[in-house]
CSV table of C-alpha atoms and ligand atoms in Angstrom, one decimal:
chain,number,residue,atom,x,y,z
A,189,MET,CA,108.6,59.2,56.5
A,190,SER,CA,108.2,59.3,60.2
A,191,ASP,CA,106.9,57.6,62.9
A,192,THR,CA,106.7,60.2,66.0
A,193,ARG,CA,107.1,57.3,69.0
A,194,THR,CA,110.6,56.1,67.4
A,195,ASP,CA,112.1,58.4,65.2
A,196,LEU,CA,115.6,60.2,66.0
A,197,ARG,CA,115.3,63.4,67.0
A,198,VAL,CA,117.5,65.8,65.1
A,199,ALA,CA,118.2,69.3,65.9
A,200,VAL,CA,120.1,71.0,62.5
A,201,ILE,CA,122.3,74.0,63.8
A,202,GLY,CA,122.6,76.4,60.9
A,203,VAL,CA,120.0,76.7,57.8
A,204,GLY,CA,121.8,78.2,55.4
A,205,LYS,CA,121.7,76.1,51.9
A,206,MET,CA,123.3,73.1,53.4
A,207,GLY,CA,121.4,73.0,56.5
A,208,ALA,CA,118.1,74.1,54.5
A,209,PHE,CA,119.0,70.9,52.3
A,210,HIS,CA,120.0,68.6,55.1
A,211,VAL,CA,116.5,69.9,56.9
A,212,ASP,CA,114.4,68.7,53.6
A,213,SER,CA,116.3,65.6,53.2
A,214,LEU,CA,115.4,64.7,57.1
A,215,SER,CA,112.0,65.3,56.9
A,216,ARG,CA,111.3,63.9,53.3
A,217,ARG,CA,113.6,61.6,52.0
A,218,THR,CA,115.2,59.7,55.1
A,219,ARG,CA,113.5,56.7,57.3
A,220,GLY,CA,113.2,56.8,60.8
A,221,ALA,CA,114.5,60.6,61.6
A,222,ARG,CA,112.7,64.0,62.0
A,223,VAL,CA,113.8,67.7,62.7
A,224,THR,CA,113.0,68.6,66.3
A,225,VAL,CA,114.9,71.5,66.7
A,226,VAL,CA,116.3,74.4,64.3
A,227,ASN,CA,119.1,76.9,65.2
A,228,ASP,CA,120.2,79.9,63.0
A,229,VAL,CA,121.6,83.3,63.8
A,230,ASP,CA,119.2,84.7,61.4
A,231,PRO,CA,115.7,84.0,63.7
A,232,ASP,CA,113.5,84.8,60.8
A,233,ARG,CA,115.6,82.2,58.5
A,234,ALA,CA,115.0,79.4,61.2
A,235,ALA,CA,111.6,80.1,61.9
A,236,GLU,CA,110.8,79.3,58.0
A,237,ILE,CA,112.7,76.3,57.8
A,238,ALA,CA,111.5,75.5,61.3
A,239,GLY,CA,108.1,76.0,59.8
A,240,GLN,CA,108.8,73.7,56.6
A,241,ALA,CA,109.7,70.4,58.9
A,242,GLY,CA,107.4,71.0,61.7
A,243,ALA,CA,110.0,72.0,64.3
A,244,ARG,CA,110.5,74.6,67.2
A,245,VAL,CA,113.5,76.8,67.1
A,246,GLU,CA,115.8,77.2,69.4
A,247,THR,CA,118.1,80.4,69.6
A,248,ASP,CA,120.7,79.3,71.4
A,249,ALA,CA,122.8,76.6,69.6
A,250,PHE,CA,124.1,75.2,72.5
A,251,ALA,CA,120.9,75.1,73.9
A,252,ALA,CA,119.4,73.0,71.1
A,253,ILE,CA,122.7,70.3,71.4
A,254,SER,CA,121.6,69.7,74.7
A,255,ALA,CA,117.5,69.9,74.6
A,256,ASP,CA,116.0,67.2,75.9
A,257,ASP,CA,113.8,66.5,72.7
A,258,VAL,CA,117.4,66.2,70.7
A,259,ASP,CA,119.0,62.6,70.3
A,260,ALA,CA,121.7,63.7,67.4
A,261,ILE,CA,123.0,67.0,65.6
A,262,VAL,CA,123.3,68.2,62.3
A,263,LEU,CA,125.9,70.9,62.3
A,264,ALA,CA,125.7,73.0,58.9
A,265,SER,CA,126.9,76.2,60.9
A,266,PRO,CA,129.9,78.3,59.8
A,267,GLY,CA,133.2,76.4,60.4
A,268,PHE,CA,134.7,78.7,62.6
A,269,VAL,CA,131.9,77.8,65.5
A,270,HIS,CA,132.3,73.9,64.7
A,271,GLU,CA,135.1,73.6,67.4
A,272,LYS,CA,132.6,74.4,70.7
A,273,GLN,CA,129.9,73.0,69.1
A,274,VAL,CA,130.9,69.8,67.9
A,275,LEU,CA,132.5,69.7,71.7
A,276,ALA,CA,129.4,70.5,73.2
A,277,CYS,CA,127.9,67.3,71.5
A,278,LEU,CA,131.0,65.4,72.5
A,279,GLU,CA,129.9,66.6,76.3
A,280,ALA,CA,126.1,65.8,75.9
A,281,GLY,CA,127.1,62.3,74.4
A,282,LYS,CA,125.0,62.8,71.0
A,283,PRO,CA,126.4,62.0,67.7
A,284,VAL,CA,126.8,64.7,65.2
A,285,LEU,CA,127.1,65.2,61.6
A,286,CYS,CA,129.2,68.2,60.9
A,287,GLU,CA,129.8,69.3,57.8
A,288,LYS,CA,133.5,70.1,56.9
A,289,PRO,CA,135.8,71.9,58.1
A,290,LEU,CA,135.8,70.1,61.2
A,291,THR,CA,138.1,73.2,62.8
A,292,MET,CA,139.5,76.3,61.2
A,293,ASP,CA,143.3,74.8,62.2
A,294,GLU,CA,145.3,71.8,62.8
A,295,PRO,CA,145.9,72.4,66.6
A,296,THR,CA,142.0,72.6,67.6
A,297,ALA,CA,140.9,69.8,65.2
A,298,TYR,CA,143.5,67.6,67.1
A,299,ALA,CA,142.0,69.0,70.3
A,300,VAL,CA,138.2,67.6,69.3
A,301,VAL,CA,140.5,64.3,68.4
A,302,GLN,CA,141.6,64.0,71.7
A,303,ALA,CA,138.6,65.0,73.4
A,304,GLU,CA,136.5,61.9,71.4
A,305,ALA,CA,139.3,59.8,72.2
A,306,GLU,CA,139.0,60.4,75.9
A,307,LEU,CA,135.6,60.1,75.5
A,308,GLY,CA,136.0,56.5,74.0
A,309,ARG,CA,133.2,56.5,71.8
A,310,SER,CA,132.6,57.4,67.9
A,311,LEU,CA,130.5,60.5,68.2
A,312,ILE,CA,131.6,62.9,65.3
A,313,GLN,CA,130.9,62.2,61.5
A,314,VAL,CA,132.5,64.9,59.1
A,315,GLY,CA,130.3,65.5,55.7
A,316,PHE,CA,132.3,64.2,53.2
A,317,MET,CA,129.8,62.9,51.1
A,318,ARG,CA,131.7,62.1,48.2
A,319,ARG,CA,132.2,58.5,50.2
A,320,PHE,CA,128.7,57.7,49.5
A,321,ASP,CA,128.4,58.2,45.6
A,322,THR,CA,128.1,55.3,43.7
A,323,GLU,CA,130.6,56.2,41.4
A,324,TYR,CA,133.6,57.0,44.3
A,325,ALA,CA,132.6,53.7,46.3
A,326,GLY,CA,133.0,51.4,43.2
A,327,LEU,CA,135.7,53.2,42.2
A,328,ARG,CA,137.4,52.6,46.2
A,329,GLU,CA,136.0,48.8,45.5
A,330,LEU,CA,138.1,48.4,42.2
A,331,ILE,CA,141.1,49.7,43.8
A,332,ALA,CA,141.1,47.6,47.1
A,333,SER,CA,140.2,44.7,45.1
A,334,GLY,CA,143.3,45.2,42.7
A,335,GLY,CA,141.4,45.6,39.7
A,336,ILE,CA,144.0,48.0,38.4
A,337,GLY,CA,146.6,47.3,39.9
A,338,SER,CA,148.9,49.5,42.6
A,339,PRO,CA,147.4,53.4,41.9
A,340,LEU,CA,150.5,55.1,40.9
A,341,MET,CA,148.8,58.5,40.2
A,342,MET,CA,145.7,60.4,40.6
A,343,HIS,CA,144.6,63.2,38.0
A,344,CYS,CA,141.1,65.3,39.8
A,345,VAL,CA,139.1,68.2,37.8
A,346,HIS,CA,137.0,70.1,40.3
A,347,ARG,CA,135.3,73.1,39.1
A,348,ASN,CA,133.0,75.3,39.7
A,349,PRO,CA,130.5,77.4,37.7
A,350,ALA,CA,131.1,80.9,39.5
A,351,VAL,CA,131.3,81.8,43.0
A,352,PRO,CA,131.3,85.2,44.6
A,353,ASP,CA,134.5,88.1,44.4
A,354,PHE,CA,135.2,87.2,48.0
A,355,PHE,CA,136.2,84.0,47.7
A,356,THR,CA,139.9,83.9,47.4
A,357,SER,CA,142.5,81.0,46.5
A,358,GLU,CA,142.7,80.3,50.1
A,359,MET,CA,138.9,79.7,50.5
A,360,ALA,CA,139.0,77.4,47.2
A,361,MET,CA,142.1,75.1,48.8
A,362,ALA,CA,139.8,74.7,52.0
A,363,ASP,CA,136.5,74.9,50.6
A,364,SER,CA,136.9,73.0,47.6
A,365,VAL,CA,139.9,70.9,47.2
A,366,VAL,CA,139.2,69.9,50.4
A,367,HIS,CA,137.1,67.4,49.1
A,368,GLU,CA,139.8,65.9,47.1
A,369,ALA,CA,142.2,65.9,50.1
A,370,ASP,CA,139.6,63.6,51.4
A,371,SER,CA,139.0,61.9,48.1
A,372,THR,CA,142.2,61.1,48.1
A,373,ARG,CA,142.6,59.4,51.4
A,374,PHE,CA,139.7,57.3,51.3
A,375,LEU,CA,140.3,56.0,47.7
A,376,LEU,CA,144.4,55.6,48.0
A,377,GLY,CA,143.8,54.4,52.0
A,378,GLU,CA,147.0,56.2,52.9
A,379,GLU,CA,147.9,59.8,54.5
A,380,VAL,CA,148.8,63.2,52.5
A,381,VAL,CA,152.4,64.4,53.2
A,382,ALA,CA,153.2,67.6,51.3
A,383,VAL,CA,150.9,69.9,49.2
A,384,SER,CA,152.5,72.1,46.2
A,385,VAL,CA,150.3,74.6,44.5
A,386,LEU,CA,151.1,76.0,40.8
A,387,ARG,CA,149.4,79.4,39.4
A,388,PRO,CA,148.5,79.3,35.4
A,389,GLY,CA,147.3,82.9,34.1
A,390,ALA,CA,144.5,83.5,35.8
A,391,THR,CA,141.0,83.5,34.5
A,392,ALA,CA,139.8,87.5,33.9
A,393,SER,CA,136.9,86.7,36.2
A,394,ALA,CA,139.2,86.2,39.2
A,395,PRO,CA,139.7,89.2,41.2
A,396,ALA,CA,143.4,90.6,40.7
A,397,GLY,CA,146.0,88.5,42.4
A,398,THR,CA,143.3,85.4,42.7
A,399,ALA,CA,144.9,81.8,41.9
A,400,ASP,CA,142.1,80.6,39.7
A,401,PRO,CA,142.6,78.1,38.1
A,402,MET,CA,145.2,76.6,40.2
A,403,LEU,CA,147.2,72.9,40.3
A,404,VAL,CA,147.3,71.5,43.4
A,405,LEU,CA,149.5,68.5,44.1
A,406,PHE,CA,149.6,66.1,46.8
A,407,GLU,CA,151.9,63.9,47.4
A,408,THR,CA,151.3,60.7,49.8
A,409,GLU,CA,153.3,58.5,52.0
A,410,SER,CA,154.3,55.8,50.0
A,411,GLY,CA,155.0,58.4,47.4
A,412,ARG,CA,152.0,58.5,44.9
A,413,LEU,CA,151.3,61.8,43.2
A,414,VAL,CA,147.7,63.3,43.0
A,415,ASP,CA,147.3,66.5,41.0
A,416,ILE,CA,143.9,68.4,41.2
A,417,GLU,CA,142.5,71.3,38.7
A,418,SER,CA,140.8,73.7,41.2
A,419,PHE,CA,138.7,76.2,38.9
A,420,VAL,CA,136.2,78.0,40.7
A,421,ARG,CA,135.0,80.6,37.9
A,422,THR,CA,134.7,78.5,34.6
A,423,GLY,CA,131.2,80.1,33.9
A,424,VAL,CA,130.0,76.4,32.5
A,425,ALA,CA,128.9,74.1,35.1
A,426,TYR,CA,129.8,71.8,38.2
A,427,GLU,CA,132.3,69.3,37.2
A,428,VAL,CA,134.5,66.6,39.3
A,429,ARG,CA,136.2,63.9,37.7
A,430,THR,CA,138.3,61.6,38.9
A,431,GLU,CA,141.2,59.4,37.2
A,432,VAL,CA,143.4,56.8,39.0
A,433,VAL,CA,146.2,55.6,37.2
A,434,GLY,CA,147.1,52.0,38.2
A,435,GLU,CA,149.7,49.5,37.6
A,436,HIS,CA,147.5,47.3,35.3
A,437,GLY,CA,144.8,49.7,34.2
A,438,MET,CA,143.4,53.5,34.4
A,439,ALA,CA,139.8,54.0,35.9
A,440,THR,CA,137.8,57.3,35.6
A,441,ILE,CA,134.7,58.4,37.4
A,442,GLY,CA,132.5,61.9,36.7
A,443,LEU,CA,131.9,61.5,33.3
A,444,ASP,CA,128.1,62.5,33.2
A,445,GLN,CA,127.3,60.2,31.4
A,446,ASN,CA,124.2,59.1,33.2
A,447,LEU,CA,121.6,59.8,30.0
A,448,LEU,CA,123.4,60.6,26.7
A,449,VAL,CA,120.9,61.8,24.1
A,450,ARG,CA,120.5,61.6,20.4
A,451,ALA,CA,117.9,64.1,18.7
A,452,ALA,CA,118.1,66.8,16.2
A,453,GLY,CA,121.1,65.9,14.7
A,454,ARG,CA,123.2,66.3,18.5
A,455,TRP,CA,124.6,63.3,20.8
A,456,GLY,CA,125.3,64.5,24.1
A,457,GLY,CA,124.2,64.7,27.7
A,458,GLU,CA,123.6,67.3,30.7
A,459,ILE,CA,126.5,68.8,32.7
A,460,ALA,CA,124.9,68.7,36.8
A,461,PRO,CA,124.7,72.8,37.4
A,462,ASN,CA,125.8,72.5,41.2
A,463,PHE,CA,127.4,70.2,43.6
A,464,VAL,CA,123.3,69.5,45.3
A,465,VAL,CA,122.7,67.9,42.0
A,466,ARG,CA,125.8,66.3,41.3
A,467,PHE,CA,126.1,65.0,44.8
A,468,GLY,CA,122.2,64.7,45.6
A,469,GLN,CA,122.3,60.9,46.0
A,470,ALA,CA,125.5,60.9,47.8
A,471,TYR,CA,124.2,63.5,50.5
A,472,ASP,CA,120.8,61.4,50.9
A,473,THR,CA,122.6,57.8,51.3
A,474,GLN,CA,125.4,59.7,53.7
A,475,MET,CA,122.0,60.9,55.7
A,476,GLN,CA,120.6,57.5,55.8
A,477,ARG,CA,123.3,55.7,56.9
A,478,TRP,CA,124.2,58.8,59.7
A,479,VAL,CA,120.4,58.3,60.9
A,480,ASP,CA,120.5,54.4,61.0
A,481,ALA,CA,124.0,54.6,63.0
A,482,ALA,CA,122.9,57.7,65.3
A,483,ALA,CA,120.1,55.6,66.5
A,484,ARG,CA,122.4,52.9,67.7
A,485,GLY,CA,124.6,55.9,69.1
A,486,THR,CA,127.0,56.0,67.0
A,487,ILE,CA,128.6,56.9,63.4
A,488,ASP,CA,128.9,55.2,59.9
A,489,GLY,CA,131.3,57.1,57.8
A,490,PRO,CA,134.1,59.5,57.6
A,491,GLY,CA,135.2,60.2,61.7
A,492,VAL,CA,137.0,62.8,63.5
A,493,TRP,CA,140.1,61.6,62.2
A,494,ASP,CA,139.4,62.0,58.7
A,495,GLY,CA,138.0,65.6,59.6
A,496,TYR,CA,141.0,66.5,61.2
A,497,ALA,CA,143.4,65.2,58.4
A,498,ALA,CA,141.1,67.2,56.0
A,499,VAL,CA,142.2,70.5,58.1
A,500,ALA,CA,145.7,69.7,58.6
A,501,ILE,CA,146.3,69.2,54.3
A,502,CYS,CA,144.3,72.4,53.8
A,503,GLU,CA,146.1,74.3,56.4
A,504,ALA,CA,149.4,73.2,54.3
A,505,GLY,CA,147.8,73.6,51.2
A,506,VAL,CA,147.0,77.6,52.2
A,507,GLN,CA,150.7,77.7,53.4
A,508,ALA,CA,151.6,76.5,49.6
A,509,VAL,CA,149.4,78.9,47.7
A,510,ARG,CA,150.6,82.3,49.6
A,511,THR,CA,154.4,81.1,50.0
A,512,GLY,CA,154.5,78.9,46.6
A,513,ARG,CA,156.6,76.8,48.3
A,514,ARG,CA,155.9,72.8,48.7
A,515,THR,CA,154.5,72.6,52.2
A,516,GLU,CA,154.6,69.5,54.3
A,517,VAL,CA,151.7,68.2,56.2
A,518,THR,CA,152.1,67.7,59.8
A,519,LEU,CA,149.9,65.3,61.4
A,520,GLY,CA,149.9,64.4,65.5
A,521,ALA,CA,149.8,60.7,66.7
A,522,ARG,CA,146.7,58.9,65.8
A,523,PRO,CA,145.0,58.1,69.4
B,256,ISE,C1,131.3,73.9,47.9
B,256,ISE,O1,131.3,74.3,49.4
B,256,ISE,C2,131.4,72.3,48.6
B,256,ISE,O2,131.2,71.9,49.5
B,256,ISE,C3,131.1,71.3,47.2
B,256,ISE,O3,131.0,70.3,47.4
B,256,ISE,C4,132.4,71.7,46.6
B,256,ISE,O4,132.5,70.8,45.5
B,256,ISE,C5,132.5,73.2,45.9
B,256,ISE,O5,133.7,73.6,45.4
B,256,ISE,C6,132.5,73.9,47.3
B,256,ISE,O6,132.6,75.1,47.0
């Protein structure tokens, strides 16, 4: 889907599972873009994915960001290299779609917020793809239109079928629950001010000491409560559900009711096996809107402040997991 004269030329940094998915989306399902440069710490993997996209390999991530044949960057590298890489994108004046987390901790994320503010241009978009999911977008519109009255509580379920043994409770907070941190801010339109975590008995498949499942509670600025069941080793499938309880009604999304079949004496549907399937439409819509905006030198979606707030919420969440205590979220002043 590309016109080599006018296409947005994109570098994809990091081509693990997510980066490779984005290369495929840019190459086959997005209008007005093509991948020109691929970078990865594994040169063989970079060559393989670049070959599929007709792109060249650049072994140095910073050279990829500043390259003349690159207009915009998709960062799907590990979180611990994001800080320097997003700052390099700002320095190059190029739009970037950065997978979460924006950075690894609150002070560095705030420094990135300030760097973008000093530049005076919105160039950083953070990959909170749920905002582009039709169900989430519809729920937000419903809430904003007053269709269920003022929201009072939100109940969330976030389940993964399996994760490796090294996936700790802290990682479940920073990698998984981070999506509810952003969804809460997106749907309710206000900041999260405190996080608490309760640990029920753990599943036998969790390594000793790991809180899986765990019950997370967010408190928002105006006093709304959001509870999240985070369970990353269900052995079942990928399930993400959200119910908002308002003063005049309730609304639920994520019921997997796209296709219900009645056959052979049974009734039912399928549960998405993983997040790429469940949020496939959201990822592709996110990419198309980012490409369209990046071609105009800007972004169209969750920005640097959203990435920063999510980092701060998860940092408090990790503290709450470790200490068992309610932990307040501290945000710097919004530039
Ligand atoms: C994963 O890293 C993601 O980003 C998915 O969107 C999330 O739902 C999943 O729980 C995470 O492990």
